[in-house]
Amino acid sequence: MSSPNLLYDAIAIDGPAASGKSTVARLLAERLNLIMVNSGEMYRAVTLAVMQHGVNPCDPITVADLVKTINLCCIVENGGSQILLDGEYPGSALRSDNVNAAVSAVAAVPEVRHLLVALQRGLLQHGDLVMEGRDIGSIVFPNTPYKIYIEASEEIRRQRRAAEGQTDSVGERDRQDSARKTSPLVVPDGAEVIDSSQMGIEEVVKTALGVLETRGWFDRESERNLV
Ligand code: DC
């Protein structure tokens, strides 16, 4: 189990921008009846708040001060987690070009990470979940055996974002996310790496299901029933 104190388990999916991890996590959530958590949306919501308050995203001291005052919460409904900023779902504003450009700087601020990691861990009280992000297997749930790291070449990832109609310098974001001091993007200890560059999404999901099977995901129900 991810934590000896909790009944539920977490599947951690990490990887760089546009590697396909959100789609894989969503499909795993649908097929395995899990709560789906997109942790990147939480960092995007904080970034949106930073911009709404006119704070410079590259000023970590002011960002850290602001984070103490913003009203951010996470609810679980319809099989997924939703982030609320001032009681409202921020919707497509989370994926604006401005947020894309500023989110890595905001995500590097330790106070931001501290707040969001606590929110993320708290979601495990609601049920088994699959959470995707950059530090899920390394920091948020380091004890889970269910860790997958999805990667793809930078060119393929850039093409995927362009096909979605987004302006997103994925390579630059990855460099910032990998270089930051606090919780950088890494392949977590014990994670299975899947390179999705030449794979269709179904193949990636099938590979991920194979990893989970090998690591005992499907044996947990019988183990739980014995407790
Ligand atoms: O998954 P995404 O591209 O929506 O994430 C947006 C940014 O949030 C990403 O560039 C880095 C940050 N992030 C993070 O630092 N840690 C996470 N667990 C998830 C996202």
JSON list of C-alpha atoms and ligand atoms in Angstrom, two decimals:
[
{"chain": "A", "resi": 1, "resn": "MET", "atom": "CA", "xyz": [0.00, 0.00, 0.00]},
{"chain": "A", "resi": 2, "resn": "SER", "atom": "CA", "xyz": [1.10, 3.58, -0.59]},
{"chain": "A", "resi": 3, "resn": "SER", "atom": "CA", "xyz": [0.97, 4.39, 3.12]},
{"chain": "A", "resi": 4, "resn": "PRO", "atom": "CA", "xyz": [0.68, 2.02, 6.06]},
{"chain": "A", "resi": 5, "resn": "ASN", "atom": "CA", "xyz": [-1.99, 4.29, 7.57]},
{"chain": "A", "resi": 6, "resn": "LEU", "atom": "CA", "xyz": [-4.35, 4.39, 4.64]},
{"chain": "A", "resi": 7, "resn": "LEU", "atom": "CA", "xyz": [-6.61, 1.84, 3.05]},
{"chain": "A", "resi": 8, "resn": "TYR", "atom": "CA", "xyz": [-6.18, 3.12, -0.47]},
{"chain": "A", "resi": 9, "resn": "ASP", "atom": "CA", "xyz": [-3.43, 2.96, -3.06]},
{"chain": "A", "resi": 10, "resn": "ALA", "atom": "CA", "xyz": [-1.97, 5.45, -5.51]},
{"chain": "A", "resi": 11, "resn": "ILE", "atom": "CA", "xyz": [-0.66, 4.86, -9.01]},
{"chain": "A", "resi": 12, "resn": "ALA", "atom": "CA", "xyz": [2.00, 7.48, -9.79]},
{"chain": "A", "resi": 13, "resn": "ILE", "atom": "CA", "xyz": [2.46, 8.55, -13.41]},
{"chain": "A", "resi": 14, "resn": "ASP", "atom": "CA", "xyz": [5.26, 11.01, -14.05]},
{"chain": "A", "resi": 15, "resn": "GLY", "atom": "CA", "xyz": [6.88, 12.39, -17.16]},
{"chain": "A", "resi": 16, "resn": "PRO", "atom": "CA", "xyz": [7.67, 15.53, -19.14]},
{"chain": "A", "resi": 17, "resn": "ALA", "atom": "CA", "xyz": [5.12, 17.82, -20.80]},
{"chain": "A", "resi": 18, "resn": "ALA", "atom": "CA", "xyz": [2.99, 16.25, -23.56]},
{"chain": "A", "resi": 19, "resn": "SER", "atom": "CA", "xyz": [4.43, 12.77, -23.00]},
{"chain": "A", "resi": 20, "resn": "GLY", "atom": "CA", "xyz": [0.89, 11.36, -23.00]},
{"chain": "A", "resi": 21, "resn": "LYS", "atom": "CA", "xyz": [0.68, 10.82, -19.25]},
{"chain": "A", "resi": 22, "resn": "SER", "atom": "CA", "xyz": [-2.67, 12.63, -18.79]},
{"chain": "A", "resi": 23, "resn": "THR", "atom": "CA", "xyz": [-4.38, 10.50, -21.42]},
{"chain": "A", "resi": 24, "resn": "VAL", "atom": "CA", "xyz": [-2.90, 7.30, -20.00]},
{"chain": "A", "resi": 25, "resn": "ALA", "atom": "CA", "xyz": [-3.91, 8.30, -16.46]},
{"chain": "A", "resi": 26, "resn": "ARG", "atom": "CA", "xyz": [-7.46, 9.11, -17.59]},
{"chain": "A", "resi": 27, "resn": "LEU", "atom": "CA", "xyz": [-7.84, 5.79, -19.40]},
{"chain": "A", "resi": 28, "resn": "LEU", "atom": "CA", "xyz": [-6.42, 3.86, -16.45]},
{"chain": "A", "resi": 29, "resn": "ALA", "atom": "CA", "xyz": [-8.85, 5.70, -14.16]},
{"chain": "A", "resi": 30, "resn": "GLU", "atom": "CA", "xyz": [-11.80, 4.76, -16.37]},
{"chain": "A", "resi": 31, "resn": "ARG", "atom": "CA", "xyz": [-10.79, 1.12, -16.70]},
{"chain": "A", "resi": 32, "resn": "LEU", "atom": "CA", "xyz": [-9.75, 0.53, -13.11]},
{"chain": "A", "resi": 33, "resn": "ASN", "atom": "CA", "xyz": [-12.41, 2.76, -11.55]},
{"chain": "A", "resi": 34, "resn": "LEU", "atom": "CA", "xyz": [-9.92, 5.11, -9.91]},
{"chain": "A", "resi": 35, "resn": "ILE", "atom": "CA", "xyz": [-10.00, 8.75, -8.96]},
{"chain": "A", "resi": 36, "resn": "MET", "atom": "CA", "xyz": [-8.06, 10.63, -11.63]},
{"chain": "A", "resi": 37, "resn": "VAL", "atom": "CA", "xyz": [-5.86, 13.47, -10.38]},
{"chain": "A", "resi": 38, "resn": "ASN", "atom": "CA", "xyz": [-4.10, 15.86, -12.73]},
{"chain": "A", "resi": 39, "resn": "SER", "atom": "CA", "xyz": [-1.59, 17.54, -10.40]},
{"chain": "A", "resi": 40, "resn": "GLY", "atom": "CA", "xyz": [-0.40, 19.89, -13.16]},
{"chain": "A", "resi": 41, "resn": "GLU", "atom": "CA", "xyz": [-3.81, 21.61, -12.98]},
{"chain": "A", "resi": 42, "resn": "MET", "atom": "CA", "xyz": [-3.07, 22.53, -9.38]},
{"chain": "A", "resi": 43, "resn": "TYR", "atom": "CA", "xyz": [0.19, 24.25, -10.36]},
{"chain": "A", "resi": 44, "resn": "ARG", "atom": "CA", "xyz": [-1.66, 25.92, -13.21]},
{"chain": "A", "resi": 45, "resn": "ALA", "atom": "CA", "xyz": [-4.39, 27.18, -10.84]},
{"chain": "A", "resi": 46, "resn": "VAL", "atom": "CA", "xyz": [-1.78, 28.76, -8.54]},
{"chain": "A", "resi": 47, "resn": "THR", "atom": "CA", "xyz": [-0.16, 30.33, -11.62]},
{"chain": "A", "resi": 48, "resn": "LEU", "atom": "CA", "xyz": [-3.51, 31.75, -12.68]},
{"chain": "A", "resi": 49, "resn": "ALA", "atom": "CA", "xyz": [-3.95, 33.27, -9.21]},
{"chain": "A", "resi": 50, "resn": "VAL", "atom": "CA", "xyz": [-0.44, 34.75, -9.43]},
{"chain": "A", "resi": 51, "resn": "MET", "atom": "CA", "xyz": [-1.35, 36.39, -12.73]},
{"chain": "A", "resi": 52, "resn": "GLN", "atom": "CA", "xyz": [-4.77, 37.58, -11.53]},
{"chain": "A", "resi": 53, "resn": "HIS", "atom": "CA", "xyz": [-3.07, 39.31, -8.59]},
{"chain": "A", "resi": 54, "resn": "GLY", "atom": "CA", "xyz": [-0.53, 40.99, -10.87]},
{"chain": "A", "resi": 55, "resn": "VAL", "atom": "CA", "xyz": [2.38, 39.21, -9.21]},
{"chain": "A", "resi": 56, "resn": "ASN", "atom": "CA", "xyz": [5.55, 38.54, -11.22]},
{"chain": "A", "resi": 57, "resn": "PRO", "atom": "CA", "xyz": [5.76, 34.71, -11.55]},
{"chain": "A", "resi": 58, "resn": "CYS", "atom": "CA", "xyz": [9.56, 35.01, -11.48]},
{"chain": "A", "resi": 59, "resn": "ASP", "atom": "CA", "xyz": [9.54, 36.70, -8.06]},
{"chain": "A", "resi": 60, "resn": "PRO", "atom": "CA", "xyz": [9.56, 33.71, -5.67]},
{"chain": "A", "resi": 61, "resn": "ILE", "atom": "CA", "xyz": [9.26, 35.76, -2.48]},
{"chain": "A", "resi": 62, "resn": "THR", "atom": "CA", "xyz": [6.08, 37.53, -3.58]},
{"chain": "A", "resi": 63, "resn": "VAL", "atom": "CA", "xyz": [4.67, 34.30, -5.04]},
{"chain": "A", "resi": 64, "resn": "ALA", "atom": "CA", "xyz": [5.33, 32.58, -1.68]},
{"chain": "A", "resi": 65, "resn": "ASP", "atom": "CA", "xyz": [3.51, 35.41, 0.15]},
{"chain": "A", "resi": 66, "resn": "LEU", "atom": "CA", "xyz": [0.55, 35.23, -2.20]},
{"chain": "A", "resi": 67, "resn": "VAL", "atom": "CA", "xyz": [0.22, 31.46, -1.81]},
{"chain": "A", "resi": 68, "resn": "LYS", "atom": "CA", "xyz": [-0.55, 31.95, 1.89]},
{"chain": "A", "resi": 69, "resn": "THR", "atom": "CA", "xyz": [-3.59, 34.02, 0.99]},
{"chain": "A", "resi": 70, "resn": "ILE", "atom": "CA", "xyz": [-5.21, 32.27, -1.98]},
{"chain": "A", "resi": 71, "resn": "ASN", "atom": "CA", "xyz": [-8.35, 30.18, -1.63]},
{"chain": "A", "resi": 72, "resn": "LEU", "atom": "CA", "xyz": [-7.54, 26.90, -3.32]},
{"chain": "A", "resi": 73, "resn": "CYS", "atom": "CA", "xyz": [-9.26, 23.59, -2.69]},
{"chain": "A", "resi": 74, "resn": "CYS", "atom": "CA", "xyz": [-9.64, 20.24, -4.33]},
{"chain": "A", "resi": 75, "resn": "ILE", "atom": "CA", "xyz": [-12.88, 18.26, -4.49]},
{"chain": "A", "resi": 76, "resn": "VAL", "atom": "CA", "xyz": [-13.57, 14.75, -5.74]},
{"chain": "A", "resi": 77, "resn": "GLU", "atom": "CA", "xyz": [-16.61, 14.32, -7.98]},
{"chain": "A", "resi": 78, "resn": "ASN", "atom": "CA", "xyz": [-17.58, 12.11, -10.93]},
{"chain": "A", "resi": 79, "resn": "GLY", "atom": "CA", "xyz": [-14.46, 9.99, -10.54]},
{"chain": "A", "resi": 80, "resn": "GLY", "atom": "CA", "xyz": [-12.03, 12.86, -10.76]},
{"chain": "A", "resi": 81, "resn": "SER", "atom": "CA", "xyz": [-10.54, 15.62, -8.68]},
{"chain": "A", "resi": 82, "resn": "GLN", "atom": "CA", "xyz": [-11.39, 19.22, -9.49]},
{"chain": "A", "resi": 83, "resn": "ILE", "atom": "CA", "xyz": [-9.38, 22.20, -8.42]},
{"chain": "A", "resi": 84, "resn": "LEU", "atom": "CA", "xyz": [-11.35, 25.24, -7.27]},
{"chain": "A", "resi": 85, "resn": "LEU", "atom": "CA", "xyz": [-9.88, 28.73, -7.11]},
{"chain": "A", "resi": 86, "resn": "ASP", "atom": "CA", "xyz": [-12.00, 31.09, -4.99]},
{"chain": "A", "resi": 87, "resn": "GLY", "atom": "CA", "xyz": [-14.76, 28.47, -5.11]},
{"chain": "A", "resi": 88, "resn": "GLU", "atom": "CA", "xyz": [-14.86, 28.28, -8.90]},
{"chain": "A", "resi": 89, "resn": "TYR", "atom": "CA", "xyz": [-13.47, 25.85, -11.47]},
{"chain": "A", "resi": 90, "resn": "PRO", "atom": "CA", "xyz": [-11.01, 27.88, -13.56]},
{"chain": "A", "resi": 91, "resn": "GLY", "atom": "CA", "xyz": [-11.70, 25.86, -16.74]},
{"chain": "A", "resi": 92, "resn": "SER", "atom": "CA", "xyz": [-9.82, 26.60, -19.95]},
{"chain": "A", "resi": 93, "resn": "ALA", "atom": "CA", "xyz": [-7.96, 29.54, -18.36]},
{"chain": "A", "resi": 94, "resn": "LEU", "atom": "CA", "xyz": [-5.64, 26.91, -16.88]},
{"chain": "A", "resi": 95, "resn": "ARG", "atom": "CA", "xyz": [-4.33, 26.10, -20.36]},
{"chain": "A", "resi": 96, "resn": "SER", "atom": "CA", "xyz": [-3.84, 29.64, -21.69]},
{"chain": "A", "resi": 97, "resn": "ASP", "atom": "CA", "xyz": [-0.56, 30.50, -23.37]},
{"chain": "A", "resi": 98, "resn": "ASN", "atom": "CA", "xyz": [0.25, 32.88, -20.49]},
{"chain": "A", "resi": 99, "resn": "VAL", "atom": "CA", "xyz": [-0.16, 30.12, -17.93]},
{"chain": "A", "resi": 100, "resn": "ASN", "atom": "CA", "xyz": [1.91, 27.75, -20.10]},
{"chain": "A", "resi": 101, "resn": "ALA", "atom": "CA", "xyz": [4.72, 30.31, -20.12]},
{"chain": "A", "resi": 102, "resn": "ALA", "atom": "CA", "xyz": [4.68, 31.06, -16.37]},
{"chain": "A", "resi": 103, "resn": "VAL", "atom": "CA", "xyz": [3.79, 27.77, -14.70]},
{"chain": "A", "resi": 104, "resn": "SER", "atom": "CA", "xyz": [7.32, 26.31, -14.44]},
{"chain": "A", "resi": 105, "resn": "ALA", "atom": "CA", "xyz": [8.57, 29.39, -12.56]},
{"chain": "A", "resi": 106, "resn": "VAL", "atom": "CA", "xyz": [5.66, 29.23, -10.11]},
{"chain": "A", "resi": 107, "resn": "ALA", "atom": "CA", "xyz": [6.04, 25.46, -9.66]},
{"chain": "A", "resi": 108, "resn": "ALA", "atom": "CA", "xyz": [9.67, 25.97, -8.62]},
{"chain": "A", "resi": 109, "resn": "VAL", "atom": "CA", "xyz": [8.66, 27.93, -5.50]},
{"chain": "A", "resi": 110, "resn": "PRO", "atom": "CA", "xyz": [9.01, 25.64, -2.44]},
{"chain": "A", "resi": 111, "resn": "GLU", "atom": "CA", "xyz": [5.99, 27.15, -0.63]},
{"chain": "A", "resi": 112, "resn": "VAL", "atom": "CA", "xyz": [3.80, 26.40, -3.66]},
{"chain": "A", "resi": 113, "resn": "ARG", "atom": "CA", "xyz": [4.97, 22.80, -3.73]},
{"chain": "A", "resi": 114, "resn": "HIS", "atom": "CA", "xyz": [4.48, 22.41, 0.00]},
{"chain": "A", "resi": 115, "resn": "LEU", "atom": "CA", "xyz": [0.86, 23.51, -0.22]},
{"chain": "A", "resi": 116, "resn": "LEU", "atom": "CA", "xyz": [0.04, 21.37, -3.25]},
{"chain": "A", "resi": 117, "resn": "VAL", "atom": "CA", "xyz": [1.78, 18.20, -2.08]},
{"chain": "A", "resi": 118, "resn": "ALA", "atom": "CA", "xyz": [-0.36, 18.34, 1.09]},
{"chain": "A", "resi": 119, "resn": "LEU", "atom": "CA", "xyz": [-3.53, 18.71, -1.02]},
{"chain": "A", "resi": 120, "resn": "GLN", "atom": "CA", "xyz": [-2.44, 15.85, -3.26]},
{"chain": "A", "resi": 121, "resn": "ARG", "atom": "CA", "xyz": [-1.70, 13.46, -0.40]},
{"chain": "A", "resi": 122, "resn": "GLY", "atom": "CA", "xyz": [-5.04, 14.33, 1.19]},
{"chain": "A", "resi": 123, "resn": "LEU", "atom": "CA", "xyz": [-6.91, 13.02, -1.85]},
{"chain": "A", "resi": 124, "resn": "LEU", "atom": "CA", "xyz": [-5.92, 9.45, -1.00]},
{"chain": "A", "resi": 125, "resn": "GLN", "atom": "CA", "xyz": [-8.52, 9.44, 1.77]},
{"chain": "A", "resi": 126, "resn": "HIS", "atom": "CA", "xyz": [-11.23, 9.36, -0.93]},
{"chain": "A", "resi": 127, "resn": "GLY", "atom": "CA", "xyz": [-10.21, 6.12, -2.64]},
{"chain": "A", "resi": 128, "resn": "ASP", "atom": "CA", "xyz": [-7.68, 4.43, -4.93]},
{"chain": "A", "resi": 129, "resn": "LEU", "atom": "CA", "xyz": [-6.31, 6.98, -7.33]},
{"chain": "A", "resi": 130, "resn": "VAL", "atom": "CA", "xyz": [-4.08, 7.56, -10.30]},
{"chain": "A", "resi": 131, "resn": "MET", "atom": "CA", "xyz": [-2.16, 10.83, -10.10]},
{"chain": "A", "resi": 132, "resn": "GLU", "atom": "CA", "xyz": [-0.05, 12.25, -12.87]},
{"chain": "A", "resi": 133, "resn": "GLY", "atom": "CA", "xyz": [2.63, 14.93, -12.64]},
{"chain": "A", "resi": 134, "resn": "ARG", "atom": "CA", "xyz": [6.36, 15.46, -12.22]},
{"chain": "A", "resi": 135, "resn": "ASP", "atom": "CA", "xyz": [7.09, 14.39, -8.63]},
{"chain": "A", "resi": 136, "resn": "ILE", "atom": "CA", "xyz": [4.32, 11.94, -7.81]},
{"chain": "A", "resi": 137, "resn": "GLY", "atom": "CA", "xyz": [6.51, 8.84, -7.53]},
{"chain": "A", "resi": 138, "resn": "SER", "atom": "CA", "xyz": [9.50, 10.70, -6.08]},
{"chain": "A", "resi": 139, "resn": "ILE", "atom": "CA", "xyz": [7.88, 13.04, -3.51]},
{"chain": "A", "resi": 140, "resn": "VAL", "atom": "CA", "xyz": [4.10, 12.77, -3.21]},
{"chain": "A", "resi": 141, "resn": "PHE", "atom": "CA", "xyz": [3.81, 8.97, -2.91]},
{"chain": "A", "resi": 142, "resn": "PRO", "atom": "CA", "xyz": [7.42, 7.69, -2.72]},
{"chain": "A", "resi": 143, "resn": "ASN", "atom": "CA", "xyz": [6.34, 4.41, -1.09]},
{"chain": "A", "resi": 144, "resn": "THR", "atom": "CA", "xyz": [3.88, 3.29, -3.72]},
{"chain": "A", "resi": 145, "resn": "PRO", "atom": "CA", "xyz": [5.13, 0.33, -5.77]},
{"chain": "A", "resi": 146, "resn": "TYR", "atom": "CA", "xyz": [2.91, 1.47, -8.67]},
{"chain": "A", "resi": 147, "resn": "LYS", "atom": "CA", "xyz": [5.19, 3.96, -10.41]},
{"chain": "A", "resi": 148, "resn": "ILE", "atom": "CA", "xyz": [5.32, 4.62, -14.14]},
{"chain": "A", "resi": 149, "resn": "TYR", "atom": "CA", "xyz": [7.39, 7.22, -15.98]},
{"chain": "A", "resi": 150, "resn": "ILE", "atom": "CA", "xyz": [6.21, 8.06, -19.51]},
{"chain": "A", "resi": 151, "resn": "GLU", "atom": "CA", "xyz": [8.57, 9.78, -21.89]},
{"chain": "A", "resi": 152, "resn": "ALA", "atom": "CA", "xyz": [8.63, 10.70, -25.59]},
{"chain": "A", "resi": 153, "resn": "SER", "atom": "CA", "xyz": [11.08, 12.59, -27.77]},
{"chain": "A", "resi": 154, "resn": "GLU", "atom": "CA", "xyz": [10.94, 16.40, -27.60]},
{"chain": "A", "resi": 155, "resn": "GLU", "atom": "CA", "xyz": [9.98, 16.63, -31.27]},
{"chain": "A", "resi": 156, "resn": "ILE", "atom": "CA", "xyz": [7.02, 14.26, -30.85]},
{"chain": "A", "resi": 157, "resn": "ARG", "atom": "CA", "xyz": [5.86, 16.13, -27.75]},
{"chain": "A", "resi": 158, "resn": "ARG", "atom": "CA", "xyz": [6.11, 19.49, -29.50]},
{"chain": "A", "resi": 159, "resn": "GLN", "atom": "CA", "xyz": [4.02, 18.09, -32.39]},
{"chain": "A", "resi": 160, "resn": "ARG", "atom": "CA", "xyz": [1.40, 16.79, -29.96]},
{"chain": "A", "resi": 161, "resn": "ARG", "atom": "CA", "xyz": [0.98, 20.20, -28.33]},
{"chain": "A", "resi": 162, "resn": "ALA", "atom": "CA", "xyz": [0.84, 21.95, -31.71]},
{"chain": "A", "resi": 163, "resn": "ALA", "atom": "CA", "xyz": [-1.89, 19.51, -32.82]},
{"chain": "A", "resi": 164, "resn": "GLU", "atom": "CA", "xyz": [-3.88, 20.58, -29.73]},
{"chain": "A", "resi": 165, "resn": "GLY", "atom": "CA", "xyz": [-3.56, 24.20, -30.94]},
{"chain": "A", "resi": 166, "resn": "GLN", "atom": "CA", "xyz": [-1.49, 25.25, -27.94]},
{"chain": "A", "resi": 167, "resn": "THR", "atom": "CA", "xyz": [1.57, 27.47, -27.79]},
{"chain": "A", "resi": 168, "resn": "ASP", "atom": "CA", "xyz": [3.72, 25.59, -25.31]},
{"chain": "A", "resi": 169, "resn": "SER", "atom": "CA", "xyz": [7.53, 25.47, -25.29]},
{"chain": "A", "resi": 170, "resn": "VAL", "atom": "CA", "xyz": [7.61, 21.93, -23.92]},
{"chain": "A", "resi": 171, "resn": "GLY", "atom": "CA", "xyz": [11.39, 21.62, -24.15]},
{"chain": "A", "resi": 172, "resn": "GLU", "atom": "CA", "xyz": [11.96, 24.84, -22.23]},
{"chain": "A", "resi": 173, "resn": "ARG", "atom": "CA", "xyz": [9.38, 23.85, -19.60]},
{"chain": "A", "resi": 174, "resn": "ASP", "atom": "CA", "xyz": [11.06, 20.46, -19.16]},
{"chain": "A", "resi": 175, "resn": "ARG", "atom": "CA", "xyz": [14.44, 22.09, -18.72]},
{"chain": "A", "resi": 176, "resn": "GLN", "atom": "CA", "xyz": [13.05, 24.38, -16.02]},
{"chain": "A", "resi": 177, "resn": "ASP", "atom": "CA", "xyz": [11.10, 21.55, -14.36]},
{"chain": "A", "resi": 178, "resn": "SER", "atom": "CA", "xyz": [14.19, 19.30, -14.35]},
{"chain": "A", "resi": 179, "resn": "ALA", "atom": "CA", "xyz": [16.62, 21.98, -13.17]},
{"chain": "A", "resi": 180, "resn": "ARG", "atom": "CA", "xyz": [14.70, 23.38, -10.20]},
{"chain": "A", "resi": 181, "resn": "LYS", "atom": "CA", "xyz": [16.07, 22.70, -6.72]},
{"chain": "A", "resi": 182, "resn": "THR", "atom": "CA", "xyz": [12.83, 21.56, -5.07]},
{"chain": "A", "resi": 183, "resn": "SER", "atom": "CA", "xyz": [11.32, 18.30, -6.36]},
{"chain": "A", "resi": 184, "resn": "PRO", "atom": "CA", "xyz": [12.70, 18.39, -9.91]},
{"chain": "A", "resi": 185, "resn": "LEU", "atom": "CA", "xyz": [11.31, 16.19, -12.66]},
{"chain": "A", "resi": 186, "resn": "VAL", "atom": "CA", "xyz": [13.19, 12.89, -12.31]},
{"chain": "A", "resi": 187, "resn": "VAL", "atom": "CA", "xyz": [12.57, 9.25, -13.06]},
{"chain": "A", "resi": 188, "resn": "PRO", "atom": "CA", "xyz": [11.46, 8.16, -9.57]},
{"chain": "A", "resi": 189, "resn": "ASP", "atom": "CA", "xyz": [13.30, 5.30, -7.88]},
{"chain": "A", "resi": 190, "resn": "GLY", "atom": "CA", "xyz": [11.64, 2.07, -8.87]},
{"chain": "A", "resi": 191, "resn": "ALA", "atom": "CA", "xyz": [9.58, 3.53, -11.72]},
{"chain": "A", "resi": 192, "resn": "GLU", "atom": "CA", "xyz": [9.01, 1.59, -14.93]},
{"chain": "A", "resi": 193, "resn": "VAL", "atom": "CA", "xyz": [9.91, 3.78, -17.91]},
{"chain": "A", "resi": 194, "resn": "ILE", "atom": "CA", "xyz": [7.67, 3.63, -20.99]},
{"chain": "A", "resi": 195, "resn": "ASP", "atom": "CA", "xyz": [8.82, 5.48, -24.13]},
{"chain": "A", "resi": 196, "resn": "SER", "atom": "CA", "xyz": [5.62, 6.47, -25.93]},
{"chain": "A", "resi": 197, "resn": "SER", "atom": "CA", "xyz": [7.33, 8.10, -28.95]},
{"chain": "A", "resi": 198, "resn": "GLN", "atom": "CA", "xyz": [6.44, 5.33, -31.36]},
{"chain": "A", "resi": 199, "resn": "MET", "atom": "CA", "xyz": [3.39, 3.92, -29.56]},
{"chain": "A", "resi": 200, "resn": "GLY", "atom": "CA", "xyz": [-0.33, 4.51, -29.95]},
{"chain": "A", "resi": 201, "resn": "ILE", "atom": "CA", "xyz": [-2.20, 5.34, -26.78]},
{"chain": "A", "resi": 202, "resn": "GLU", "atom": "CA", "xyz": [-3.78, 1.86, -26.53]},
{"chain": "A", "resi": 203, "resn": "GLU", "atom": "CA", "xyz": [-0.33, 0.28, -26.58]},
{"chain": "A", "resi": 204, "resn": "VAL", "atom": "CA", "xyz": [0.87, 2.59, -23.81]},
{"chain": "A", "resi": 205, "resn": "VAL", "atom": "CA", "xyz": [-2.18, 1.77, -21.68]},
{"chain": "A", "resi": 206, "resn": "LYS", "atom": "CA", "xyz": [-1.68, -1.95, -22.29]},
{"chain": "A", "resi": 207, "resn": "THR", "atom": "CA", "xyz": [1.98, -1.66, -21.28]},
{"chain": "A", "resi": 208, "resn": "ALA", "atom": "CA", "xyz": [1.02, 0.29, -18.14]},
{"chain": "A", "resi": 209, "resn": "LEU", "atom": "CA", "xyz": [-1.59, -2.34, -17.21]},
{"chain": "A", "resi": 210, "resn": "GLY", "atom": "CA", "xyz": [1.11, -5.00, -17.61]},
{"chain": "A", "resi": 211, "resn": "VAL", "atom": "CA", "xyz": [3.39, -3.09, -15.23]},
{"chain": "A", "resi": 212, "resn": "LEU", "atom": "CA", "xyz": [0.59, -2.80, -12.67]},
{"chain": "A", "resi": 213, "resn": "GLU", "atom": "CA", "xyz": [-0.18, -6.50, -12.97]},
{"chain": "A", "resi": 214, "resn": "THR", "atom": "CA", "xyz": [3.49, -7.43, -12.44]},
{"chain": "A", "resi": 215, "resn": "ARG", "atom": "CA", "xyz": [3.60, -5.20, -9.37]},
{"chain": "A", "resi": 216, "resn": "GLY", "atom": "CA", "xyz": [0.54, -6.78, -7.79]},
{"chain": "A", "resi": 217, "resn": "TRP", "atom": "CA", "xyz": [-2.15, -4.16, -8.37]},
{"chain": "A", "resi": 218, "resn": "PHE", "atom": "CA", "xyz": [-4.75, -6.79, -9.17]},
{"chain": "A", "resi": 219, "resn": "ASP", "atom": "CA", "xyz": [-3.87, -8.97, -6.17]},
{"chain": "A", "resi": 220, "resn": "ARG", "atom": "CA", "xyz": [-4.72, -6.23, -3.69]},
{"chain": "A", "resi": 221, "resn": "GLU", "atom": "CA", "xyz": [-8.46, -6.97, -3.51]},
{"chain": "A", "resi": 222, "resn": "SER", "atom": "CA", "xyz": [-7.87, -10.53, -2.38]},
{"chain": "A", "resi": 223, "resn": "GLU", "atom": "CA", "xyz": [-5.21, -9.34, 0.09]},
{"chain": "A", "resi": 224, "resn": "ARG", "atom": "CA", "xyz": [-7.61, -6.72, 1.45]},
{"chain": "A", "resi": 225, "resn": "ASN", "atom": "CA", "xyz": [-10.36, -9.30, 1.87]},
{"chain": "A", "resi": 226, "resn": "LEU", "atom": "CA", "xyz": [-8.04, -11.39, 4.01]},
{"chain": "A", "resi": 227, "resn": "VAL", "atom": "CA", "xyz": [-7.40, -8.50, 6.42]},
{"chain": "B", "resi": 1, "resn": "DC", "atom": "O1", "xyz": [1.25, 18.48, -16.50]},
{"chain": "B", "resi": 1, "resn": "DC", "atom": "P1", "xyz": [1.23, 19.96, -16.91]},
{"chain": "B", "resi": 1, "resn": "DC", "atom": "O2", "xyz": [2.01, 20.21, -18.16]},
{"chain": "B", "resi": 1, "resn": "DC", "atom": "O3", "xyz": [-0.15, 20.51, -16.96]},
{"chain": "B", "resi": 1, "resn": "DC", "atom": "O4", "xyz": [2.00, 20.70, -15.71]},
{"chain": "B", "resi": 1, "resn": "DC", "atom": "C1", "xyz": [2.18, 22.09, -15.72]},
{"chain": "B", "resi": 1, "resn": "DC", "atom": "C2", "xyz": [3.43, 22.47, -14.94]},
{"chain": "B", "resi": 1, "resn": "DC", "atom": "O5", "xyz": [3.22, 22.20, -13.56]},
{"chain": "B", "resi": 1, "resn": "DC", "atom": "C3", "xyz": [4.71, 21.74, -15.32]},
{"chain": "B", "resi": 1, "resn": "DC", "atom": "O6", "xyz": [5.45, 22.44, -16.29]},
{"chain": "B", "resi": 1, "resn": "DC", "atom": "C4", "xyz": [5.46, 21.65, -14.04]},
{"chain": "B", "resi": 1, "resn": "DC", "atom": "C5", "xyz": [4.41, 21.76, -12.96]},
{"chain": "B", "resi": 1, "resn": "DC", "atom": "N1", "xyz": [4.15, 20.50, -12.27]},
{"chain": "B", "resi": 1, "resn": "DC", "atom": "C6", "xyz": [5.02, 20.17, -11.25]},
{"chain": "B", "resi": 1, "resn": "DC", "atom": "O7", "xyz": [6.00, 20.87, -11.02]},
{"chain": "B", "resi": 1, "resn": "DC", "atom": "N2", "xyz": [4.77, 19.09, -10.49]},
{"chain": "B", "resi": 1, "resn": "DC", "atom": "C7", "xyz": [3.71, 18.30, -10.75]},
{"chain": "B", "resi": 1, "resn": "DC", "atom": "N3", "xyz": [3.49, 17.21, -9.97]},
{"chain": "B", "resi": 1, "resn": "DC", "atom": "C8", "xyz": [2.84, 18.61, -11.81]},
{"chain": "B", "resi": 1, "resn": "DC", "atom": "C9", "xyz": [3.11, 19.71, -12.58]}
]
